PDB file of C-alpha atoms in Angstrom:
ATOM      1  CA  MET R   1     -69.946   6.178  63.516  1.00 43.00           C
ATOM      2  CA  SER R   2     -73.722   6.451  63.588  1.00 49.00           C
ATOM      3  CA  PRO R   3     -75.632   7.793  60.555  1.00 61.00           C
ATOM      4  CA  VAL R   4     -76.292  11.530  60.274  1.00 64.00           C
ATOM      5  CA  PHE R   5     -79.993  11.021  61.034  1.00 70.00           C
ATOM      6  CA  GLY R   6     -81.249   8.697  63.735  1.00 66.00           C
ATOM      7  CA  HIS R   7     -83.743   5.981  62.885  1.00 72.00           C
ATOM      8  CA  GLY R   8     -86.869   7.471  61.356  1.00 75.00           C
ATOM      9  CA  HIS R   9     -85.710  11.055  61.740  1.00 84.00           C
ATOM     10  CA  LEU R  10     -84.970  11.801  58.087  1.00 87.00           C
ATOM     11  CA  ARG R  11     -88.494  10.824  56.986  1.00 89.00           C
ATOM     12  CA  LEU R  12     -89.873  13.032  59.746  1.00 90.00           C
ATOM     13  CA  TYR R  13     -87.706  15.926  58.658  1.00 90.00           C
ATOM     14  CA  LEU R  14     -88.788  15.480  55.050  1.00 94.00           C
ATOM     15  CA  LEU R  15     -92.395  15.729  56.197  1.00 94.00           C
ATOM     16  CA  SER R  16     -91.582  18.959  58.051  1.00 92.00           C
ATOM     17  CA  LEU R  17     -90.006  20.449  54.913  1.00 94.00           C
ATOM     18  CA  LEU R  18     -92.976  19.451  52.757  1.00 96.00           C
ATOM     19  CA  ASP R  19     -95.309  20.934  55.358  1.00 94.00           C
ATOM     20  CA  GLU R  20     -93.711  24.297  54.580  1.00 94.00           C
ATOM     21  CA  SER R  21     -94.120  23.949  50.821  1.00 95.00           C
ATOM     22  CA  PRO R  22     -94.437  21.278  48.081  1.00 96.00           C
ATOM     23  CA  MET R  23     -91.039  20.472  46.572  1.00 96.00           C
ATOM     24  CA  HIS R  24     -89.392  18.169  44.090  1.00 94.00           C
ATOM     25  CA  GLY R  25     -86.555  15.903  45.160  1.00 93.00           C
ATOM     26  CA  TYR R  26     -83.676  18.198  44.272  1.00 93.00           C
ATOM     27  CA  GLU R  27     -85.300  21.075  46.140  1.00 95.00           C
ATOM     28  CA  LEU R  28     -85.502  18.872  49.232  1.00 95.00           C
ATOM     29  CA  ILE R  29     -81.805  18.057  48.908  1.00 93.00           C
ATOM     30  CA  GLN R  30     -81.007  21.779  48.612  1.00 93.00           C
ATOM     31  CA  ALA R  31     -83.255  22.595  51.573  1.00 91.00           C
ATOM     32  CA  LEU R  32     -81.425  20.078  53.765  1.00 86.00           C
ATOM     33  CA  GLU R  33     -78.052  21.430  52.657  1.00 84.00           C
ATOM     34  CA  GLU R  34     -79.119  24.979  53.496  1.00 84.00           C
ATOM     35  CA  ARG R  35     -80.593  24.001  56.878  1.00 78.00           C
ATOM     36  CA  PHE R  36     -77.284  22.494  57.955  1.00 71.00           C
ATOM     37  CA  GLY R  37     -74.962  25.074  56.398  1.00 68.00           C
ATOM     38  CA  GLY R  38     -73.571  22.663  53.834  1.00 70.00           C
ATOM     39  CA  THR R  39     -72.373  20.174  56.448  1.00 68.00           C
ATOM     40  CA  TYR R  40     -74.879  17.578  55.262  1.00 71.00           C
ATOM     41  CA  VAL R  41     -75.918  16.988  51.643  1.00 82.00           C
ATOM     42  CA  PRO R  42     -78.019  13.829  51.203  1.00 85.00           C
ATOM     43  CA  SER R  43     -77.753  11.890  47.962  1.00 88.00           C
ATOM     44  CA  ALA R  44     -80.631  11.241  45.598  1.00 91.00           C
ATOM     45  CA  GLY R  45     -80.305   7.583  46.595  1.00 92.00           C
ATOM     46  CA  THR R  46     -81.090   8.606  50.158  1.00 90.00           C
ATOM     47  CA  ILE R  47     -84.003  10.953  49.457  1.00 94.00           C
ATOM     48  CA  TYR R  48     -86.062   9.303  46.726  1.00 94.00           C
ATOM     49  CA  PRO R  49     -86.527   5.868  48.348  1.00 94.00           C
ATOM     50  CA  ARG R  50     -87.813   7.592  51.488  1.00 94.00           C
ATOM     51  CA  LEU R  51     -90.181   9.727  49.443  1.00 95.00           C
ATOM     52  CA  ALA R  52     -91.465   6.576  47.748  1.00 95.00           C
ATOM     53  CA  LYS R  53     -91.992   4.963  51.152  1.00 95.00           C
ATOM     54  CA  LEU R  54     -93.828   8.041  52.447  1.00 96.00           C
ATOM     55  CA  GLU R  55     -96.041   7.917  49.359  1.00 96.00           C
ATOM     56  CA  GLU R  56     -96.790   4.216  49.927  1.00 96.00           C
ATOM     57  CA  GLU R  57     -97.839   5.058  53.483  1.00 96.00           C
ATOM     58  CA  GLY R  58    -100.121   7.838  52.234  1.00 96.00           C
ATOM     59  CA  LEU R  59     -98.125  10.543  54.015  1.00 97.00           C
ATOM     60  CA  VAL R  60     -97.128  12.369  50.825  1.00 97.00           C
ATOM     61  CA  SER R  61     -98.544  12.602  47.320  1.00 97.00           C
ATOM     62  CA  LYS R  62     -96.792  13.412  44.063  1.00 95.00           C
ATOM     63  CA  ALA R  63     -97.767  15.198  40.881  1.00 95.00           C
ATOM     64  CA  ALA R  64     -95.976  15.856  37.589  1.00 91.00           C
ATOM     65  CA  ASP R  65     -94.808  19.398  36.933  1.00 87.00           C
ATOM     66  CA  GLY R  66     -93.250  19.291  33.488  1.00 88.00           C
ATOM     67  CA  ARG R  67     -90.275  16.958  33.757  1.00 87.00           C
ATOM     68  CA  LYS R  68     -90.219  17.225  37.531  1.00 90.00           C
ATOM     69  CA  THR R  69     -92.180  15.354  40.167  1.00 94.00           C
ATOM     70  CA  VAL R  70     -93.427  17.559  42.976  1.00 96.00           C
ATOM     71  CA  TYR R  71     -94.143  16.043  46.394  1.00 97.00           C
ATOM     72  CA  SER R  72     -96.754  17.396  48.806  1.00 97.00           C
ATOM     73  CA  ILE R  73     -97.644  16.412  52.352  1.00 97.00           C
ATOM     74  CA  THR R  74    -101.092  14.850  52.861  1.00 97.00           C
ATOM     75  CA  ASP R  75    -103.479  15.243  55.767  1.00 97.00           C
ATOM     76  CA  ALA R  76    -102.222  11.912  57.103  1.00 96.00           C
ATOM     77  CA  GLY R  77     -98.663  13.235  56.853  1.00 95.00           C
ATOM     78  CA  ARG R  78     -99.580  16.352  58.802  1.00 95.00           C
ATOM     79  CA  ALA R  79    -101.227  14.192  61.453  1.00 94.00           C
ATOM     80  CA  GLU R  80     -98.045  12.147  61.911  1.00 92.00           C
ATOM     81  CA  LEU R  81     -95.949  15.295  61.924  1.00 90.00           C
ATOM     82  CA  HIS R  82     -98.142  16.786  64.615  1.00 89.00           C
ATOM     83  CA  ALA R  83     -98.037  13.579  66.680  1.00 89.00           C
ATOM     84  CA  ARG R  84     -94.213  13.551  66.580  1.00 87.00           C
ATOM     85  CA  GLU R  85     -93.667  17.290  66.835  1.00 83.00           C
ATOM     86  CA  ALA R  86     -91.686  16.924  70.060  1.00 80.00           C
ATOM     87  CA  GLU R  87     -88.996  14.933  68.213  1.00 83.00           C
ATOM     88  CA  LEU R  88     -88.231  17.670  65.684  1.00 79.00           C
ATOM     89  CA  GLY R  89     -86.500  19.951  68.170  1.00 73.00           C
ATOM     90  CA  GLY R  90     -83.585  17.598  68.796  1.00 77.00           C
ATOM     91  CA  ILE R  91     -82.983  16.501  65.212  1.00 74.00           C
ATOM     92  CA  GLU R  92     -80.816  19.435  64.150  1.00 69.00           C
ATOM     93  CA  ASP R  93     -78.576  18.995  67.225  1.00 73.00           C
ATOM     94  CA  GLU R  94     -78.324  15.290  66.432  1.00 72.00           C
ATOM     95  CA  VAL R  95     -77.258  16.013  62.852  1.00 67.00           C
ATOM     96  CA  THR R  96     -74.767  18.705  63.876  1.00 70.00           C
ATOM     97  CA  ASP R  97     -73.054  16.357  66.354  1.00 74.00           C
ATOM     98  CA  SER R  98     -72.894  13.484  63.866  1.00 66.00           C
ATOM     99  CA  VAL R  99     -71.481  15.618  61.041  1.00 67.00           C
ATOM    100  CA  ARG R 100     -68.932  17.179  63.390  1.00 74.00           C
ATOM    101  CA  ARG R 101     -67.639  13.712  64.263  1.00 70.00           C
ATOM    102  CA  LEU R 102     -67.357  12.860  60.563  1.00 62.00           C
ATOM    103  CA  ALA R 103     -65.499  16.105  59.820  1.00 67.00           C
ATOM    104  CA  ASP R 104     -63.118  15.472  62.728  1.00 73.00           C
ATOM    105  CA  GLU R 105     -62.409  11.969  61.452  1.00 68.00           C
ATOM    106  CA  VAL R 106     -61.595  13.145  57.925  1.00 63.00           C
ATOM    107  CA  ARG R 107     -59.561  16.081  59.274  1.00 72.00           C
ATOM    108  CA  SER R 108     -57.511  13.705  61.417  1.00 75.00           C
ATOM    109  CA  SER R 109     -56.813  11.460  58.425  1.00 71.00           C
ATOM    110  CA  VAL R 110     -55.682  14.399  56.288  1.00 72.00           C
ATOM    111  CA  ASN R 111     -53.523  15.818  59.096  1.00 74.00           C
ATOM    112  CA  GLN R 112     -51.781  12.481  59.567  1.00 78.00           C
ATOM    113  CA  ALA R 113     -51.042  12.309  55.843  1.00 75.00           C
ATOM    114  CA  MET R 114     -49.693  15.876  55.951  1.00 75.00           C
ATOM    115  CA  LYS R 115     -47.418  15.069  58.900  1.00 77.00           C
ATOM    116  CA  SER R 116     -46.087  11.991  57.130  1.00 77.00           C
ATOM    117  CA  LEU R 117     -45.375  13.953  53.956  1.00 77.00           C
ATOM    118  CA  ARG R 118     -43.649  16.760  55.870  1.00 76.00           C
ATOM    119  CA  ALA R 119     -41.519  14.216  57.755  1.00 77.00           C
ATOM    120  CA  ASP R 120     -40.460  12.554  54.502  1.00 76.00           C
ATOM    121  CA  LEU R 121     -39.597  15.920  52.964  1.00 78.00           C
ATOM    122  CA  ALA R 122     -37.600  16.933  56.040  1.00 74.00           C
ATOM    123  CA  ALA R 123     -35.712  13.622  55.998  1.00 75.00           C
ATOM    124  CA  ALA R 124     -34.903  14.071  52.318  1.00 74.00           C
ATOM    125  CA  ALA R 125     -33.642  17.603  53.007  1.00 71.00           C
ATOM    126  CA  ARG R 126     -31.440  16.348  55.879  1.00 71.00           C
ATOM    127  CA  ASP R 127     -30.003  13.596  53.687  1.00 72.00           C
ATOM    128  CA  ALA R 128     -29.240  16.145  50.973  1.00 68.00           C
ATOM    129  CA  ARG R 129     -27.437  18.424  53.451  1.00 67.00           C
ATOM    130  CA  SER R 130     -25.540  15.462  54.908  1.00 67.00           C
ATOM    131  CA  ASP R 131     -24.386  14.344  51.468  1.00 63.00           C
ATOM    132  CA  SER R 132     -23.177  17.860  50.679  1.00 61.00           C
ATOM    133  CA  ARG R 133     -21.093  17.963  53.906  1.00 61.00           C
ATOM    134  CA  GLU R 134     -19.579  14.504  53.436  1.00 59.00           C
ATOM    135  CA  PRO R 135     -18.175  14.249  49.904  1.00 56.00           C
ATOM    136  CA  ASN R 136     -17.229  10.770  48.681  1.00 58.00           C
ATOM    137  CA  PRO R 137     -13.754  10.814  47.106  1.00 57.00           C
ATOM    138  CA  THR R 138     -14.483   7.647  45.149  1.00 56.00           C
ATOM    139  CA  ARG R 139     -17.468   9.246  43.415  1.00 55.00           C
ATOM    140  CA  VAL R 140     -16.976   9.180  39.646  1.00 49.00           C
ATOM    141  CA  ARG R 141     -19.928  11.223  38.514  1.00 55.00           C
ATOM    142  CA  THR R 142     -19.878  14.985  38.857  1.00 59.00           C
ATOM    143  CA  GLU R 143     -21.854  16.692  41.631  1.00 58.00           C
ATOM    144  CA  THR R 144     -24.230  18.138  39.046  1.00 63.00           C
ATOM    145  CA  THR R 145     -25.040  14.699  37.651  1.00 66.00           C
ATOM    146  CA  THR R 146     -25.478  13.276  41.150  1.00 68.00           C
ATOM    147  CA  ALA R 147     -27.771  16.133  42.154  1.00 65.00           C
ATOM    148  CA  ARG R 148     -29.882  15.531  39.081  1.00 69.00           C
ATOM    149  CA  ASP R 149     -30.099  11.821  39.838  1.00 70.00           C
ATOM    150  CA  ASP R 150     -31.077  12.588  43.435  1.00 73.00           C
ATOM    151  CA  SER R 151     -33.699  15.033  42.209  1.00 74.00           C
ATOM    152  CA  ARG R 152     -35.217  12.441  39.886  1.00 73.00           C
ATOM    153  CA  SER R 153     -35.211   9.906  42.714  1.00 73.00           C
ATOM    154  CA  ASN R 154     -36.905  12.388  45.057  1.00 77.00           C
ATOM    155  CA  ILE R 155     -39.549  13.184  42.439  1.00 77.00           C
ATOM    156  CA  GLN R 156     -40.249   9.474  41.960  1.00 72.00           C
ATOM    157  CA  GLU R 157     -40.548   9.031  45.720  1.00 76.00           C
ATOM    158  CA  ALA R 158     -42.895  12.037  45.943  1.00 75.00           C
ATOM    159  CA  GLU R 159     -45.039  10.622  43.130  1.00 73.00           C
ATOM    160  CA  PHE R 160     -45.187   7.281  44.910  1.00 63.00           C
ATOM    161  CA  MET R 161     -46.302   8.957  48.150  1.00 73.00           C
ATOM    162  CA  LEU R 162     -48.953  10.959  46.304  1.00 74.00           C
ATOM    163  CA  GLN R 163     -50.279   7.832  44.598  1.00 71.00           C
ATOM    164  CA  ALA R 164     -50.389   5.976  47.923  1.00 69.00           C
ATOM    165  CA  PHE R 165     -52.161   8.907  49.599  1.00 74.00           C
ATOM    166  CA  ARG R 166     -54.685   9.150  46.752  1.00 74.00           C
ATOM    167  CA  HIS R 167     -55.345   5.422  46.973  1.00 64.00           C
ATOM    168  CA  ASP R 168     -55.828   5.520  50.756  1.00 68.00           C
ATOM    169  CA  ILE R 169     -58.180   8.532  50.659  1.00 72.00           C
ATOM    170  CA  ARG R 170     -60.247   7.042  47.809  1.00 69.00           C
ATOM    171  CA  THR R 171     -60.501   3.760  49.707  1.00 64.00           C
ATOM    172  CA  ASP R 172     -61.612   5.535  52.901  1.00 66.00           C
ATOM    173  CA  LEU R 173     -64.183   7.631  51.030  1.00 68.00           C
ATOM    174  CA  ARG R 174     -65.612   4.671  49.120  1.00 64.00           C
ATOM    175  CA  GLU R 175     -65.836   2.501  52.224  1.00 62.00           C
ATOM    176  CA  TRP R 176     -67.593   5.331  54.084  1.00 62.00           C
ATOM    177  CA  ALA R 177     -69.935   5.988  51.156  1.00 61.00           C
ATOM    178  CA  THR R 178     -71.140   2.375  51.197  1.00 58.00           C
ATOM    179  CA  ARG R 179     -72.612   2.956  54.666  1.00 57.00           C
ATOM    180  CA  HIS R 180     -73.180   6.707  54.953  1.00 60.00           C
ATOM    181  CA  ASP R 181     -73.457   9.919  52.938  1.00 64.00           C
ATOM    182  CA  VAL R 182     -70.226  11.849  52.342  1.00 65.00           C
ATOM    183  CA  SER R 183     -70.816  15.438  53.487  1.00 67.00           C
ATOM    184  CA  SER R 184     -69.550  18.540  51.687  1.00 70.00           C
ATOM    185  CA  SER R 185     -67.775  19.573  54.916  1.00 67.00           C
ATOM    186  CA  ALA R 186     -65.622  16.429  54.712  1.00 69.00           C
ATOM    187  CA  ILE R 187     -64.646  17.313  51.151  1.00 75.00           C
ATOM    188  CA  GLY R 188     -63.922  20.858  52.311  1.00 69.00           C
ATOM    189  CA  VAL R 189     -61.548  19.483  54.957  1.00 69.00           C
ATOM    190  CA  LEU R 190     -59.810  17.381  52.307  1.00 73.00           C
ATOM    191  CA  ARG R 191     -59.509  20.368  49.956  1.00 74.00           C
ATOM    192  CA  SER R 192     -58.134  22.599  52.720  1.00 69.00           C
ATOM    193  CA  GLY R 193     -55.668  19.926  53.816  1.00 73.00           C
ATOM    194  CA  LEU R 194     -54.373  19.399  50.280  1.00 76.00           C
ATOM    195  CA  GLU R 195     -53.937  23.146  49.849  1.00 74.00           C
ATOM    196  CA  ASP R 196     -51.928  23.257  53.089  1.00 72.00           C
ATOM    197  CA  VAL R 197     -49.745  20.378  51.897  1.00 75.00           C
ATOM    198  CA  ARG R 198     -49.127  22.080  48.561  1.00 78.00           C
ATOM    199  CA  ALA R 199     -48.147  25.304  50.314  1.00 73.00           C
ATOM    200  CA  ALA R 200     -45.776  23.427  52.657  1.00 73.00           C
ATOM    201  CA  VAL R 201     -44.124  21.609  49.758  1.00 73.00           C
ATOM    202  CA  ALA R 202     -43.741  24.892  47.847  1.00 73.00           C
ATOM    203  CA  ALA R 203     -42.122  26.463  50.914  1.00 72.00           C
ATOM    204  CA  ALA R 204     -39.733  23.499  51.292  1.00 72.00           C
ATOM    205  CA  LEU R 205     -38.771  23.690  47.624  1.00 71.00           C
ATOM    206  CA  SER R 206     -38.143  27.422  47.950  1.00 73.00           C
ATOM    207  CA  ASP R 207     -35.938  26.905  51.017  1.00 69.00           C
ATOM    208  CA  ASN R 208     -33.896  24.222  49.275  1.00 64.00           C
ATOM    209  CA  GLY R 209     -33.533  26.483  46.231  1.00 58.00           C
TER     210      GLY R 209
END
């Protein structure tokens, strides 16, 4: 998937934000988050190197304000912004489309994990019902002991699935983060999906009870 911003577009957008008002780095990050409704939150590692590059090119200047460093656009920065004004109009659409694709990808991954978990729970429930309908006359242990053993086995299997899911999601997130920023919308999808899974498991437990 392509980055959220096309080549050179983030630096241009930073110039447009600084043209509105001088800001320090965190304020720029907040401004970007607000502009895109929380669907895109750039990291400090994304913003500050670009600010340093803009300063090297004489497009922005910086000044100390207590412990903070405030960045301001220069006349040269305004000249570049004016020369590339036509590009600004399409940037927000570009970002919206890119973030939507990322959100869809994460949502699909979470949905697949939810389907797999529901299928495993349904299979376990069917096996439990089948065992209850087909008693084994050679069974030595009491039904209560067997049920407890089955319950412990099911809990261990559930814990294994949760560990595998956690490992897979962490791997996906870390691999994505090495190439792109992880948006707050993606984390929102993950949170919503996990809440749905928890509710489905609670419902299944209640039905079996």
